[in-house]
Coordinates of C-alpha atoms in Angstrom, one line a residue:
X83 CA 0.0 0.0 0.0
X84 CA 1.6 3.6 -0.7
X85 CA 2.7 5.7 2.1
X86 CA 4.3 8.8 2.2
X87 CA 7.9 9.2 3.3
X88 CA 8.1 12.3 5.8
X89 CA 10.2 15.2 6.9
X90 CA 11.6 13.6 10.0
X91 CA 12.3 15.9 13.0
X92 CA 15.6 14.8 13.4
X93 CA 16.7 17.4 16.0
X94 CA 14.5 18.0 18.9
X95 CA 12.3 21.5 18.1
X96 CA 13.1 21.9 14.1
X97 CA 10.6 23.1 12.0
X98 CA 12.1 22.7 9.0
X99 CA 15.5 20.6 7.5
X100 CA 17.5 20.8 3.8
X101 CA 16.8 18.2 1.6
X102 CA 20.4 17.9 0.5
X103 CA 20.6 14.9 -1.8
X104 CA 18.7 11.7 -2.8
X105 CA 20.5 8.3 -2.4
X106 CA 18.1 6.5 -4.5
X107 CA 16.3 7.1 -7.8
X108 CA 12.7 6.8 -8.6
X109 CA 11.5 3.0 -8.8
X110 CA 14.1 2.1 -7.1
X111 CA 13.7 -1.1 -4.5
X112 CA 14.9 -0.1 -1.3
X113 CA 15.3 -2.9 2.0
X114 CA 14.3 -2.2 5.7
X115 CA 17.1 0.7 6.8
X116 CA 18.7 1.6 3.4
X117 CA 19.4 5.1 3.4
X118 CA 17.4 7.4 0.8
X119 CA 18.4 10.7 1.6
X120 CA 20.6 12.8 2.8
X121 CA 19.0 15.7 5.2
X122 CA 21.2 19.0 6.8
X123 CA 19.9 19.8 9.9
X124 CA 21.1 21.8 12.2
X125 CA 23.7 19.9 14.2
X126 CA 25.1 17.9 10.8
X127 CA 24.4 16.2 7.5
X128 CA 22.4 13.0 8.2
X129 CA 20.6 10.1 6.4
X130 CA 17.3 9.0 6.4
X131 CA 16.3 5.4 5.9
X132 CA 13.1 3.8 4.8
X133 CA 11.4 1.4 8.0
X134 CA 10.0 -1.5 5.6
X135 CA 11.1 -2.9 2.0
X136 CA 9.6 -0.7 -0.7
X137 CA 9.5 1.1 -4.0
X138 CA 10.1 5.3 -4.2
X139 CA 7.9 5.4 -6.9
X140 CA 7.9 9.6 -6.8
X141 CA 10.0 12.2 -5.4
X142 CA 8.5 15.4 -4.2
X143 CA 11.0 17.6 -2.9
X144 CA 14.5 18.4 -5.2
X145 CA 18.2 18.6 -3.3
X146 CA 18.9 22.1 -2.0
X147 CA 15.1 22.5 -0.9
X148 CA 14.2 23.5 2.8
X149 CA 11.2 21.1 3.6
X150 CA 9.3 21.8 7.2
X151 CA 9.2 19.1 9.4
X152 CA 6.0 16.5 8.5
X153 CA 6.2 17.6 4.8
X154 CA 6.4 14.7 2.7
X155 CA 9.0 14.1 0.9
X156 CA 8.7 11.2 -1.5
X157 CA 5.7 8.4 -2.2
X158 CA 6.5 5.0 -1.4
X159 CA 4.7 1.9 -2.5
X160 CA 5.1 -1.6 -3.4
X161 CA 6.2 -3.1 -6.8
X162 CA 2.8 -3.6 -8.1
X163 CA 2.1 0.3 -7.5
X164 CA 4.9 1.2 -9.9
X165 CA 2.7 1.8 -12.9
X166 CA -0.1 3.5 -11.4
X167 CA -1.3 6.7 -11.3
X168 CA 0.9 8.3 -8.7
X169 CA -1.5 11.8 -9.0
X170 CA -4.4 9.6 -7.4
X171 CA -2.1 7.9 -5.1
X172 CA -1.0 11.2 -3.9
X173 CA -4.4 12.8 -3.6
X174 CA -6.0 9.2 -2.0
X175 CA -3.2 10.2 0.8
X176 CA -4.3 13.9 1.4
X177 CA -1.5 15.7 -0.4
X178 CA -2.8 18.3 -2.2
X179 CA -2.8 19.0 -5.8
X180 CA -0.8 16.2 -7.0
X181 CA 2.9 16.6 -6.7
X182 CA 4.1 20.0 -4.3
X183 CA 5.2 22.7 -7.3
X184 CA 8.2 24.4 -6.3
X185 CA 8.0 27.6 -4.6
X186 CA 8.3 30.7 -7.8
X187 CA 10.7 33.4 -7.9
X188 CA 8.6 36.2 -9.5
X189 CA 10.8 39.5 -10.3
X190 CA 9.1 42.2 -8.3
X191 CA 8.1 44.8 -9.9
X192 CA 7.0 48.9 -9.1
X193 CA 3.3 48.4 -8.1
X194 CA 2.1 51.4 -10.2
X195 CA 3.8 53.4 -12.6
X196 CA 7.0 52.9 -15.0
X197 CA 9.1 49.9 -14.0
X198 CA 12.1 50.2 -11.8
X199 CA 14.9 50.1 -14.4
X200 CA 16.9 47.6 -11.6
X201 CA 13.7 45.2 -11.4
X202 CA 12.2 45.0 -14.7
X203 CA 8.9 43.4 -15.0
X204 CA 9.1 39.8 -15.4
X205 CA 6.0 37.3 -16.5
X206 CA 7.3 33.7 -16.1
X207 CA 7.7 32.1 -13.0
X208 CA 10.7 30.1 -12.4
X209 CA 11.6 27.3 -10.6
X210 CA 13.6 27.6 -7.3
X211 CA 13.8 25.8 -4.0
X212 CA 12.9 28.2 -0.8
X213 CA 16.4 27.7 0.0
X214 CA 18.0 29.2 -3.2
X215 CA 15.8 31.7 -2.9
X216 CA 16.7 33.0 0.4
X217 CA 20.0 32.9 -0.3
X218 CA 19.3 35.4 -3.3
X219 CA 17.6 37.8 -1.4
X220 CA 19.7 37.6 1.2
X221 CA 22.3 38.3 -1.3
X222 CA 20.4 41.1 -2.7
X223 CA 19.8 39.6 -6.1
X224 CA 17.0 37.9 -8.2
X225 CA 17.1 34.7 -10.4
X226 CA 16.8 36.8 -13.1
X227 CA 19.7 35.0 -15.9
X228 CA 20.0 31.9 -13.7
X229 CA 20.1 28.9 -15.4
X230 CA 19.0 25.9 -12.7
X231 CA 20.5 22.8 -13.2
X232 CA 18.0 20.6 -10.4
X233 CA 14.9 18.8 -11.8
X234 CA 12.9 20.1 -14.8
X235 CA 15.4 23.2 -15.1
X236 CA 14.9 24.0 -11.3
X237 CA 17.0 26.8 -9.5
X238 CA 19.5 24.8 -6.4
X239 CA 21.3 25.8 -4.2
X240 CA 24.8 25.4 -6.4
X241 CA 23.0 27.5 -8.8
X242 CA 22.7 30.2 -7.1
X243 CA 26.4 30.2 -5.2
X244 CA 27.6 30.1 -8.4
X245 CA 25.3 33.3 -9.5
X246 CA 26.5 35.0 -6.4
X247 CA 30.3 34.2 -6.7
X248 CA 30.2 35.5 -10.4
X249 CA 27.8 39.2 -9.0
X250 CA 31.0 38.9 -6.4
X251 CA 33.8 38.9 -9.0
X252 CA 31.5 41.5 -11.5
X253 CA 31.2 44.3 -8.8
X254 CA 35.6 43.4 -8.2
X255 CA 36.3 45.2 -11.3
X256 CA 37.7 48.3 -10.9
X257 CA 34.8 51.3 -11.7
X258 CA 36.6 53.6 -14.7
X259 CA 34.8 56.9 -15.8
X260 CA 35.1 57.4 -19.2
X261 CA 35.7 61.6 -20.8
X262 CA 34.0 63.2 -24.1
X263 CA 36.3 62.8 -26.9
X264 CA 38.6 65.6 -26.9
X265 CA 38.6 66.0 -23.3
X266 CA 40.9 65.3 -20.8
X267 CA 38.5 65.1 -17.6
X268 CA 39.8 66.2 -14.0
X269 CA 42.4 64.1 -12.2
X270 CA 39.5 63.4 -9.2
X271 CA 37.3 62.4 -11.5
X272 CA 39.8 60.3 -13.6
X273 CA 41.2 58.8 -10.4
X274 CA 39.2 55.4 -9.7
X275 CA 37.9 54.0 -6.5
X276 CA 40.2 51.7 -4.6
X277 CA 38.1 48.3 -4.8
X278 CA 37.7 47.0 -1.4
X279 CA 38.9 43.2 -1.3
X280 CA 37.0 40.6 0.3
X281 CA 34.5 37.4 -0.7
X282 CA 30.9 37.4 0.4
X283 CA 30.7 33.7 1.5
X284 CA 27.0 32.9 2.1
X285 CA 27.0 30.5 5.4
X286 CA 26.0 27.3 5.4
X287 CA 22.7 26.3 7.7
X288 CA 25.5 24.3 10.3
X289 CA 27.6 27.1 10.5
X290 CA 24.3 29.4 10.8
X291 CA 23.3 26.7 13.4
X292 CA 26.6 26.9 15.6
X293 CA 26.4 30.5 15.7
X294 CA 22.3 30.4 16.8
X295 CA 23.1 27.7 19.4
X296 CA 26.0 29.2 20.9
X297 CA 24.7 32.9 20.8
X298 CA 22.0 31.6 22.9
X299 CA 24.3 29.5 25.2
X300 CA 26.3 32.1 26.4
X301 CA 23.4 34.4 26.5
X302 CA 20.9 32.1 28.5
X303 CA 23.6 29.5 30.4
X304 CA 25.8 31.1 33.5
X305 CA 29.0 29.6 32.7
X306 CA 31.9 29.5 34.9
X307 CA 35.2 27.9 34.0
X308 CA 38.0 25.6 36.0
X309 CA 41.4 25.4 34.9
X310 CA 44.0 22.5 35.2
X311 CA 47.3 21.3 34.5
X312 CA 48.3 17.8 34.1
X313 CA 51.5 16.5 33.7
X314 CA 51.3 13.8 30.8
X315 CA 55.0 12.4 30.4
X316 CA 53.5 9.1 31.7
X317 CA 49.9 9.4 29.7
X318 CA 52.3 9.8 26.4
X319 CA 54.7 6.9 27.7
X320 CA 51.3 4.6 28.1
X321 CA 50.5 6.0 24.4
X322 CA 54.1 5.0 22.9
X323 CA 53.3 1.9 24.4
X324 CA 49.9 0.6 23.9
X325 CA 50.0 2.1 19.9
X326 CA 53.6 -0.7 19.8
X327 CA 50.9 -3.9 20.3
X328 CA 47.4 -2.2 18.7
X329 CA 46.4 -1.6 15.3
X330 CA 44.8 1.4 16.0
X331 CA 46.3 4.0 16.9
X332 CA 45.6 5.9 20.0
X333 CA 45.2 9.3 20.4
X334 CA 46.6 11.7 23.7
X335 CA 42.7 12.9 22.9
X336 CA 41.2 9.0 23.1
X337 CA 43.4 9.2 26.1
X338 CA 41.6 12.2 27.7
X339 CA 38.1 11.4 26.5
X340 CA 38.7 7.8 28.7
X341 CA 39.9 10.0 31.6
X342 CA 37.1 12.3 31.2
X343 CA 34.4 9.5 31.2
X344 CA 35.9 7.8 34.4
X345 CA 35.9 11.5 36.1
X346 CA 32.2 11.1 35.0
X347 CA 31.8 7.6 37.0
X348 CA 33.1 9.0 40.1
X349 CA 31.6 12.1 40.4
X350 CA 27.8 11.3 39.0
X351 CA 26.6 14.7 39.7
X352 CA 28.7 15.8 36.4
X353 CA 26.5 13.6 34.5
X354 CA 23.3 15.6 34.4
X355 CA 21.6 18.0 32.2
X356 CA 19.5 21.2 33.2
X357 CA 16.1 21.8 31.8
X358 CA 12.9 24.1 33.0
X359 CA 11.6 21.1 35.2
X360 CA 13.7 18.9 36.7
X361 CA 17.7 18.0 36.5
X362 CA 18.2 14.7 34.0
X363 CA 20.6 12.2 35.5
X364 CA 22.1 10.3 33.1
X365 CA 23.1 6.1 33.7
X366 CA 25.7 6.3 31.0
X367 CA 28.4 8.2 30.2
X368 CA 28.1 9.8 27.0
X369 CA 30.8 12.2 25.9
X370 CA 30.3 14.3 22.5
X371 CA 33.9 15.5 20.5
X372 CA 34.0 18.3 18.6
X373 CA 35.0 17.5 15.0
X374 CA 36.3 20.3 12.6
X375 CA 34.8 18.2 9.2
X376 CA 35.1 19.5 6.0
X377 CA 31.1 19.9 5.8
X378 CA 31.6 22.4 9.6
X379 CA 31.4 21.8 12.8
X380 CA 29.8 19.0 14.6
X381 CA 29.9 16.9 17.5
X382 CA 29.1 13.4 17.5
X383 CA 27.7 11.8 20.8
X384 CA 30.1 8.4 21.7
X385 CA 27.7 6.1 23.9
X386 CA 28.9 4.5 26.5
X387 CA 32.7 5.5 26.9
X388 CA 32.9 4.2 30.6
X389 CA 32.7 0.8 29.1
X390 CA 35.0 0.9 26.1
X391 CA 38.7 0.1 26.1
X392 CA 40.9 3.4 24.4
X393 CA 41.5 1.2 21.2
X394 CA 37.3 1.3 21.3
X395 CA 37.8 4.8 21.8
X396 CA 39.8 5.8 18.7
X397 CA 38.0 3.0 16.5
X398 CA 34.6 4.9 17.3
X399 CA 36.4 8.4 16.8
X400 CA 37.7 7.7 13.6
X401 CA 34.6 6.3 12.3
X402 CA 32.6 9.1 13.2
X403 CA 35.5 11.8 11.9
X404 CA 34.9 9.9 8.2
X405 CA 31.0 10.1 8.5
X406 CA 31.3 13.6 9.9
X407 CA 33.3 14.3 6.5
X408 CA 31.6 11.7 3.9
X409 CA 28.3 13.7 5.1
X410 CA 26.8 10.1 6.4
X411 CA 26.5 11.1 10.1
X412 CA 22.8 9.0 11.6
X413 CA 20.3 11.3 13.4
X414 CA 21.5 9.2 17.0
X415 CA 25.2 10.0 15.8
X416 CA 24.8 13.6 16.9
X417 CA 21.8 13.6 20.0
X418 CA 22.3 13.3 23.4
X419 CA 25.7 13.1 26.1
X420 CA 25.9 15.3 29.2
X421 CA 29.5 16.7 28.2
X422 CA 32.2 17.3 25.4
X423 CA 35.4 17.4 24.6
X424 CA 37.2 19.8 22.3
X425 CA 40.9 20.1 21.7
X426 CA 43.1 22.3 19.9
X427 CA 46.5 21.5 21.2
X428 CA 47.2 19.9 18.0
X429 CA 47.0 23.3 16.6
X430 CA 49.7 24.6 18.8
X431 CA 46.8 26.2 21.3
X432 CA 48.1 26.6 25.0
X433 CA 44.8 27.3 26.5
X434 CA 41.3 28.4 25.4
X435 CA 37.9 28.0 27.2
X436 CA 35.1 26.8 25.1
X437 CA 31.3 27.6 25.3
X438 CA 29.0 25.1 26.2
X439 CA 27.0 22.9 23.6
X440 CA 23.2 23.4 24.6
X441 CA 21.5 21.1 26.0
X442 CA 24.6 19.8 27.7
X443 CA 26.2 20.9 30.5
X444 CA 29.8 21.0 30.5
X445 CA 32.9 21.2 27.5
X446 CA 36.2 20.3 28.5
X447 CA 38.7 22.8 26.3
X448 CA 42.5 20.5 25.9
X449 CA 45.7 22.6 25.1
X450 CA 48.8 21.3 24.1
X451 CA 51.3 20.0 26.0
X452 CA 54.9 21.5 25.8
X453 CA 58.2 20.5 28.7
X454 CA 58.1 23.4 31.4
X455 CA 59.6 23.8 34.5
X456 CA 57.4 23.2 37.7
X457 CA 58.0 22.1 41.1
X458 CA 58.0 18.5 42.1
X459 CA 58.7 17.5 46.0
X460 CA 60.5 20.6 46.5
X461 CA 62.7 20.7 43.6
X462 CA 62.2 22.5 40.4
X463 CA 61.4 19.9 37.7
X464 CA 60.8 20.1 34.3
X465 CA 57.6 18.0 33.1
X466 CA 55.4 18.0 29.9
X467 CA 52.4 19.7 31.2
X468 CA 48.8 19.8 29.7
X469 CA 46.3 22.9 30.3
X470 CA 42.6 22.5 30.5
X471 CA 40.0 24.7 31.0
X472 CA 36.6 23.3 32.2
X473 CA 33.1 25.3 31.2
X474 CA 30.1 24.2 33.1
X475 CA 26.7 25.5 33.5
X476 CA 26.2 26.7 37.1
X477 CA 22.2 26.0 37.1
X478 CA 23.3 22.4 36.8
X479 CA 26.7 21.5 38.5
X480 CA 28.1 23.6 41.4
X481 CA 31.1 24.3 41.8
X482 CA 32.5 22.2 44.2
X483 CA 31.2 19.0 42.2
X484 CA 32.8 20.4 39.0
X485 CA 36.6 20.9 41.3
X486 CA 35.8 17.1 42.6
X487 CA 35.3 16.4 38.8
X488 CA 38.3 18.0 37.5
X489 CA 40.6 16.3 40.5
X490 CA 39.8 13.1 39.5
X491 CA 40.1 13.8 35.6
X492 CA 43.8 14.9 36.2
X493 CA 44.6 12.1 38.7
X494 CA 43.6 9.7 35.9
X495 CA 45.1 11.9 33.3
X496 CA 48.3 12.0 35.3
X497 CA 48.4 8.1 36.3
X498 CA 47.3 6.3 32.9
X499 CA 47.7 2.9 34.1
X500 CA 44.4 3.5 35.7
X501 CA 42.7 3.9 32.4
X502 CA 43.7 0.1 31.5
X503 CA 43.0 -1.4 34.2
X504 CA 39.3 -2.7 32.5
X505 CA 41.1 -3.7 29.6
X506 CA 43.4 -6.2 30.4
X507 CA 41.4 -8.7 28.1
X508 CA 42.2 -6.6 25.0

């Protein structure tokens, strides 16, 4: 029987998601859990599987459109249902019309009078996903001489960059001012305008996302911040060691997110999340690492990091660094944890604080670590030492929970054989 495959709300209170690719053409057969499209939403890029074996018999949105949440979004069917009239079928399920048209781009024009001579009158409706065309008016241009290259001559989102990257380059040219014949014209009006340099990138919907979420984390969440210092000549020793008998590597971060998690086990009351009613304790520890992919950035939740070994660790890191970058991240990939961990010490940073990721309640910021001198049983030393900087939300975690917290991280961070000693069967 034909059903309609729906919008999913894939993160908790969107209204709306990007339809950025289809994985499977029309009349295709698709099993139980194949993937058929790829959505953006606003934590990642994310696929959407089909629940039972069918057909797609029709597709009704086009990559690049914005589709609100519960719209649907292709017909499904069996293979009998592959010849039919998929009009009926559509109208049989309540969609209106048959097939959604795509939203028009109509020129606008000067409601009375002559035409504006920058907006000339225009009498054909184009094609153009609500997407493209919010990124033209935000822009400040129309789809007037844009050719779409989406379904049936449609208007997508690589349309228009590509429209708005040529305006870009256009308006670059240097403005020259041209004299009657016979007339040499005065040197300030000769003189041409310095161009200003610079590239209008439109922004993506994840990095518009980061920059909503954490505009309204630091405006609604009272942070305060805990720094450390651990000295890690014996976590790197470990490292040297364990990555001589593994085949995958390990990480100082896989390292840190272990230490982090067992913090977590011994101090409980880090593993909780504020919201209006009550305080959510959580039973696992699940820790979410900031990833820098080539689509933006995006955290991916890793479940259950008290129980895994640190080969586990960078296994599950790894994987989701190449989803995070292939664009194949799952809805459950980037929901839920209590905590995250960011690090830019491979990027030469000392020290940075980090603003919490909404709804969770606490980011652990990693520096570098670099030989400096310290004192050690009353002797000046000189140790590789590690910096971290702790944000937490104070409506959640009090302070003296998050210093009990960030004692025990360092004490594990700072005797590594403690973060085997589950392992030993590895």
């Amino acid at each position: 029987m034909a059903s309609l495959l729906l919008m999913p709300e894939i993160a908790a209170g969107a209204t709306e998601a990007v339809l950025c690719e289809w994985l499977a053409a029309e009349n295709a057969h698709l099993a139980a859990g194949d993937p058929v499209a790829l959505v953006e939403t606003a934590k990642a890029v994310v696929e959407v599987a089909v629940d039972d074996d069918t057909v797609l018999l029709k597709l009704l949105a086009a990559p690049g459109e914005t589709v609100d949440v519960g719209a649907p979004i292709a017909l499904l069917g069996s293979r009998d249902e592959s010849g039919l009239d998929h009009h009926r079928m559509l109208q049989a399920l309540g969609v209106p019309g048959s097939v959604p048209e795509p939203a028009a781009c109509v020129a606008l024009s000067e409601p009375s009078g002559a035409p504006s001579p920058a907006n000339p009158p225009v009498h054909e409706r184009t094609r153009i996903s609500p997407l493209s065309r919010a990124l033209l008016s935000r822009a400040g241009l129309t789809c007037d001489g844009i050719v779409g290259t989406g379904p049936g001559g449609r208007i997508v989102r690589r349309d228009v960059e590509a429209h708005i990257a040529a305006d870009i380059e256009t308006r670059r040219q240097p403005e020259t001012q041209s004299a009657p014949p016979g007339r040499t014209p005065p040197a300030e009006v000769a003189r041409p305008r310095p161009a200003v340099a610079f590239e209008a990138v439109p922004h993506t919907r994840i990095r518009r996302a980061v920059a909503a979420r954490l505009t309204g984390s630091k405006q609604s969440t009272p942070h305060f911040y805990l720094r450390g210092t651990c000295s890690i000549d014996r976590l790197l020793a470990v490292r040297t060691e364990i990555n001589s008998v593994l085949p995958r590597k390990v990480s100082v971060n896989d390292l840190v997110i272990k230490a982090a998690a067992r913090a977590h086990t011994l101090v409980p009351d880090m593993n909780v999340i504020w919201t209006e009613d009550a305080l959510h304790r959580y039973a696992t520890v699940d820790i979410a690492v900031a990833v820098a992919s080539t689509r933006g950035l995006v955290t991916p939740v890793l479940r259950n990091v008290d129980t895994m070994s640190v080969s586990q660790i960078a296994q599950t890191v790894a994987d989701r660094v190449e989803a995070a970058n292939r664009g194949r991240l799952r809805q459950d990939d980037v929901e839920g944890g209590a905590f995250s961990v960011t690090n830019l010490g491979m990027h030469g940073v000392e020290e940075f604080a980090a603003i919490i990721n909404p709804p969770q309640s606490a980011i652990l910021a990693v520096g570098m670590g670099r030989p400096e001198p310290h004192v050690h049983d009353g002797a000046v030393a000189v140790a590789t030492r590690m910096r971290v900087v702790l944000s937490v939300d104070h409506r959640a975690i009090d302070g003296v929970v998050a210093a009990h917290w960030m004692r025990e991280f360092v004490r594990h961070v700072e005797a590594p054989a403690l973060l085997l000693l589950n392992n030993l069967s590895e």
